[in-house]
């Protein structure tokens, strides 16, 4: 029976990953779950699992630092919220990955590769160290302090309005335009949610749907809906924001 360790500082994400693996790889035994990087290393040394799922961002030691400690003693899968780390690892074929929020179909592809690698443990993984070093460099760049977006520009005819980001309540988009709702009104801008998500302060703004971002300071409460759905209620406003299935885990304990 293959064995695995899951390391993530978010309990709900550990539970979700373990549940998905239970469906996709029933014979895989989760022998340890770590809450941070240092605990991941300690538990790995005790249990010596064949597979390690490592969150890239963990307190104490990040996933890449944990991977260096583990070396090639296990098949590594990085769990990351950032596509660019994942794409690099995937392209080089040295280390696997899944992107948060974890989708079952994508995880199934990873499980298939892991099954093959566990069954052939002697197969070499070229560029393993180089991949880790490039990912570490990208992580350092990502974590470096950057000035946050202060204003959002909205053009109305010949007028350019400057919307203070600190007053923004939420943003909703279609393919090309995004509706910005703030204390002073509403405006459409020609910028996608994905572009804005990269520029907004992640400690204040959270994506709750592929087409919606909300300022968490403006959320009053969350309600469960039918099936895998939910709604966010806003302080002093009547509209509600739908939380899609992929982001539900962020609000399960509200």
Short mmCIF file of C-alpha atoms in Angstrom, two decimals:
data_model
loop_
_atom_site.label_atom_id
_atom_site.label_comp_id
_atom_site.label_asym_id
_atom_site.label_seq_id
_atom_site.Cartn_x
_atom_site.Cartn_y
_atom_site.Cartn_z
CA UNK A 1 0.00 0.00 0.00
CA UNK A 2 1.39 3.43 -0.98
CA UNK A 3 1.70 6.05 1.75
CA UNK A 4 1.47 9.84 1.72
CA UNK A 5 1.95 12.95 3.80
CA UNK A 6 -0.18 16.09 3.42
CA UNK A 7 1.29 19.40 4.61
CA UNK A 8 -0.85 22.54 4.60
CA UNK A 9 -1.51 25.18 7.24
CA UNK A 10 -5.21 25.30 6.30
CA UNK A 11 -7.09 22.40 7.98
CA UNK A 12 -10.02 22.49 5.57
CA UNK A 13 -7.72 22.18 2.57
CA UNK A 14 -5.94 19.22 4.18
CA UNK A 15 -9.27 17.55 4.77
CA UNK A 16 -10.48 18.24 1.24
CA UNK A 17 -7.29 16.86 -0.31
CA UNK A 18 -7.45 13.77 1.89
CA UNK A 19 -11.09 13.21 0.94
CA UNK A 20 -10.38 13.57 -2.77
CA UNK A 21 -7.44 11.20 -2.55
CA UNK A 22 -9.69 8.73 -0.73
CA UNK A 23 -11.95 8.66 -3.77
CA UNK A 24 -9.28 8.72 -6.45
CA UNK A 25 -6.68 6.47 -4.83
CA UNK A 26 -8.43 4.34 -2.19
CA UNK A 27 -5.40 2.17 -1.51
CA UNK A 28 -3.25 5.23 -0.67
CA UNK A 29 -2.76 5.58 3.07
CA UNK A 30 -2.43 9.11 4.46
CA UNK A 31 0.05 8.45 7.23
CA UNK A 32 0.58 12.05 8.39
CA UNK A 33 -0.89 15.53 8.12
CA UNK A 34 1.33 18.49 8.96
CA UNK A 35 0.24 22.01 9.92
CA UNK A 36 3.47 23.75 8.94
CA UNK A 37 6.78 23.16 7.25
CA UNK A 38 8.80 22.11 10.28
CA UNK A 39 6.14 19.63 11.33
CA UNK A 40 6.12 18.29 7.78
CA UNK A 41 9.82 17.49 7.96
CA UNK A 42 9.47 15.83 11.39
CA UNK A 43 6.50 13.74 10.32
CA UNK A 44 8.20 12.77 7.08
CA UNK A 45 11.24 11.50 8.97
CA UNK A 46 8.99 9.44 11.26
CA UNK A 47 6.66 8.01 8.62
CA UNK A 48 8.86 7.97 5.49
CA UNK A 49 5.88 8.22 3.09
CA UNK A 50 6.31 7.57 -0.61
CA UNK A 51 4.39 10.70 -1.63
CA UNK A 52 4.40 14.20 -0.09
CA UNK A 53 1.80 16.85 -0.90
CA UNK A 54 3.39 20.16 0.12
CA UNK A 55 1.67 23.53 0.27
CA UNK A 56 4.06 26.08 -1.23
CA UNK A 57 3.16 28.71 1.39
CA UNK A 58 3.47 27.41 4.93
CA UNK A 59 4.64 29.14 8.12
CA UNK A 60 8.08 28.29 9.45
CA UNK A 61 9.38 26.55 6.35
CA UNK A 62 7.73 26.88 2.95
CA UNK A 63 7.03 23.89 0.76
CA UNK A 64 10.17 24.30 -1.28
CA UNK A 65 12.37 24.31 1.82
CA UNK A 66 10.60 21.17 3.02
CA UNK A 67 11.19 19.58 -0.39
CA UNK A 68 14.91 20.24 -0.08
CA UNK A 69 14.93 18.39 3.24
CA UNK A 70 13.02 15.46 1.81
CA UNK A 71 15.19 15.29 -1.29
CA UNK A 72 14.39 12.46 -3.67
CA UNK A 73 13.13 10.16 -0.95
CA UNK A 74 9.49 10.77 -1.97
CA UNK A 75 7.39 11.78 -4.95
CA UNK A 76 6.64 15.47 -4.46
CA UNK A 77 3.45 17.29 -5.32
CA UNK A 78 3.32 21.02 -4.71
CA UNK A 79 -0.03 22.50 -3.77
CA UNK A 80 0.01 26.10 -4.89
CA UNK A 81 -2.29 29.04 -5.51
CA UNK A 82 0.06 30.41 -8.14
CA UNK A 83 -0.11 29.07 -11.67
CA UNK A 84 3.37 30.16 -12.63
CA UNK A 85 5.08 27.85 -10.11
CA UNK A 86 2.95 24.97 -11.24
CA UNK A 87 3.49 25.57 -14.93
CA UNK A 88 7.23 25.59 -14.51
CA UNK A 89 7.27 22.36 -12.54
CA UNK A 90 4.95 20.72 -15.00
CA UNK A 91 6.90 21.81 -18.06
CA UNK A 92 10.12 20.43 -16.68
CA UNK A 93 8.42 17.22 -15.67
CA UNK A 94 10.48 16.88 -12.53
CA UNK A 95 7.89 17.60 -9.86
CA UNK A 96 4.11 17.43 -9.94
CA UNK A 97 1.62 20.00 -8.73
CA UNK A 98 -2.01 20.86 -8.11
CA UNK A 99 -3.44 24.37 -7.96
CA UNK A 100 -5.74 25.66 -5.23
CA UNK A 101 -8.68 25.34 -5.12
CA UNK A 102 -8.00 21.67 -5.89
CA UNK A 103 -10.14 20.25 -8.68
CA UNK A 104 -10.90 16.54 -8.74
CA UNK A 105 -10.19 16.12 -12.45
CA UNK A 106 -6.78 17.77 -12.22
CA UNK A 107 -5.91 15.77 -9.12
CA UNK A 108 -6.90 12.58 -10.93
CA UNK A 109 -4.25 13.31 -13.57
CA UNK A 110 -1.64 13.81 -10.85
CA UNK A 111 -2.71 10.59 -9.12
CA UNK A 112 -2.26 8.67 -12.36
CA UNK A 113 1.31 9.95 -12.73
CA UNK A 114 2.05 9.25 -9.07
CA UNK A 115 0.81 5.68 -9.37
CA UNK A 116 3.23 5.11 -12.23
CA UNK A 117 6.15 6.74 -10.42
CA UNK A 118 5.54 4.86 -7.18
CA UNK A 119 5.39 1.64 -9.17
CA UNK A 120 8.78 2.50 -10.77
CA UNK A 121 10.74 4.12 -7.91
CA UNK A 122 14.07 3.76 -9.66
CA UNK A 123 13.16 6.05 -12.53
CA UNK A 124 15.26 9.23 -12.46
CA UNK A 125 13.75 12.72 -12.38
CA UNK A 126 16.12 14.97 -14.32
CA UNK A 127 16.45 18.66 -13.44
CA UNK A 128 14.97 18.05 -10.01
CA UNK A 129 17.30 20.44 -8.17
CA UNK A 130 17.15 23.05 -10.94
CA UNK A 131 13.36 23.06 -10.76
CA UNK A 132 13.41 23.59 -7.03
CA UNK A 133 15.88 26.45 -7.30
CA UNK A 134 13.83 28.24 -9.97
CA UNK A 135 10.67 27.84 -7.94
CA UNK A 136 12.44 29.18 -4.84
CA UNK A 137 13.59 32.24 -6.77
CA UNK A 138 10.05 32.89 -8.02
CA UNK A 139 8.69 32.48 -4.52
CA UNK A 140 11.14 35.05 -3.15
CA UNK A 141 10.09 37.47 -5.88
CA UNK A 142 6.41 36.84 -5.19
CA UNK A 143 6.80 37.38 -1.46
CA UNK A 144 8.81 40.58 -1.79
CA UNK A 145 6.79 43.61 -0.59
CA UNK A 146 5.09 45.39 -3.48
CA UNK A 147 3.08 48.57 -3.49
CA UNK A 148 -0.62 47.70 -3.62
CA UNK A 149 -3.10 49.20 -6.05
CA UNK A 150 -4.31 52.52 -4.59
CA UNK A 151 -6.67 53.74 -7.31
CA UNK A 152 -8.80 52.19 -10.02
CA UNK A 153 -9.30 54.31 -13.11
CA UNK A 154 -12.78 54.39 -14.67
CA UNK A 155 -13.36 56.30 -17.90
CA UNK A 156 -16.78 57.89 -18.51
CA UNK A 157 -16.69 59.74 -21.83
CA UNK A 158 -13.87 62.26 -21.59
CA UNK A 159 -13.74 61.98 -17.80
CA UNK A 160 -11.39 59.67 -15.93
CA UNK A 161 -12.62 58.91 -12.44
CA UNK A 162 -10.18 57.74 -9.79
CA UNK A 163 -11.81 55.23 -7.46
CA UNK A 164 -9.98 54.79 -4.14
CA UNK A 165 -9.35 51.07 -3.65
CA UNK A 166 -9.88 51.47 0.10
CA UNK A 167 -13.55 52.31 -0.68
CA UNK A 168 -14.17 49.37 -3.03
CA UNK A 169 -16.81 46.89 -1.78
CA UNK A 170 -16.76 44.29 -4.54
CA UNK A 171 -16.02 43.71 -8.23
CA UNK A 172 -17.99 41.62 -10.74
CA UNK A 173 -17.05 40.97 -14.33
CA UNK A 174 -18.07 39.49 -17.63
CA UNK A 175 -15.43 38.62 -20.21
CA UNK A 176 -14.04 42.09 -20.89
CA UNK A 177 -15.54 44.53 -18.41
CA UNK A 178 -15.64 44.67 -14.63
CA UNK A 179 -18.21 46.45 -12.50
CA UNK A 180 -16.56 48.24 -9.60
CA UNK A 181 -18.86 48.96 -6.67
CA UNK A 182 -17.56 51.34 -4.05
CA UNK A 183 -18.91 53.69 -1.41
CA UNK A 184 -19.35 56.45 -3.98
CA UNK A 185 -21.22 54.50 -6.69
CA UNK A 186 -20.58 52.04 -9.51
CA UNK A 187 -18.48 52.13 -12.67
CA UNK A 188 -17.51 49.78 -15.49
CA UNK A 189 -13.84 49.43 -16.32
CA UNK A 190 -12.16 47.61 -19.19
CA UNK A 191 -10.09 45.25 -17.08
CA UNK A 192 -10.61 41.61 -16.17
CA UNK A 193 -11.05 40.14 -12.70
CA UNK A 194 -7.88 38.12 -13.23
CA UNK A 195 -5.85 41.25 -13.90
CA UNK A 196 -7.30 43.00 -10.85
CA UNK A 197 -6.77 39.99 -8.59
CA UNK A 198 -3.04 40.24 -9.20
CA UNK A 199 -2.99 43.92 -8.23
CA UNK A 200 -5.26 44.04 -5.18
CA UNK A 201 -4.12 43.55 -1.60
CA UNK A 202 -4.68 39.84 -0.97
CA UNK A 203 -5.05 40.44 2.77
CA UNK A 204 -8.23 42.48 2.12
CA UNK A 205 -9.69 41.21 -1.16
CA UNK A 206 -10.75 37.61 -1.82
CA UNK A 207 -11.97 35.99 -5.01
CA UNK A 208 -15.22 34.14 -4.30
CA UNK A 209 -16.26 33.25 -7.84
CA UNK A 210 -14.48 33.23 -11.18
CA UNK A 211 -16.23 36.55 -11.88
CA UNK A 212 -16.28 38.17 -8.43
CA UNK A 213 -13.89 39.60 -5.84
CA UNK A 214 -15.04 41.02 -2.52
CA UNK A 215 -13.46 43.16 0.18
CA UNK A 216 -13.70 40.92 3.25
CA UNK A 217 -14.08 43.94 5.53
CA UNK A 218 -17.46 44.55 3.87
CA UNK A 219 -18.84 41.03 4.39
CA UNK A 220 -21.36 40.62 7.22
CA UNK A 221 -22.03 36.88 6.99
CA UNK A 222 -22.18 33.78 4.80
CA UNK A 223 -25.16 31.48 4.21
CA UNK A 224 -25.20 28.02 2.71
CA UNK A 225 -27.37 27.51 -0.33
CA UNK A 226 -28.76 24.36 -1.96
CA UNK A 227 -26.13 21.82 -2.95
CA UNK A 228 -22.59 23.12 -3.23
CA UNK A 229 -23.36 26.83 -3.19
CA UNK A 230 -23.37 29.78 -0.83
CA UNK A 231 -23.94 33.51 -0.62
CA UNK A 232 -22.11 36.39 0.95
CA UNK A 233 -24.14 39.15 2.59
CA UNK A 234 -22.68 42.63 2.66
CA UNK A 235 -22.74 45.16 5.46
CA UNK A 236 -25.43 47.79 4.83
CA UNK A 237 -26.29 46.51 1.33
CA UNK A 238 -29.06 44.33 -0.04
CA UNK A 239 -27.22 42.59 -2.88
CA UNK A 240 -25.62 39.21 -2.29
CA UNK A 241 -22.58 37.64 -3.89
CA UNK A 242 -22.58 34.01 -4.98
CA UNK A 243 -19.72 31.86 -3.71
CA UNK A 244 -18.93 29.14 -6.21
CA UNK A 245 -18.11 25.58 -5.21
CA UNK A 246 -14.39 26.07 -5.69
CA UNK A 247 -14.26 28.81 -3.04
CA UNK A 248 -16.74 27.42 -0.49
CA UNK A 249 -13.98 26.08 1.72
CA UNK A 250 -12.97 29.68 2.50
CA UNK A 251 -16.26 30.29 4.33
CA UNK A 252 -17.20 26.97 5.85
CA UNK A 253 -16.22 28.11 9.34
CA UNK A 254 -17.79 31.58 9.23
#
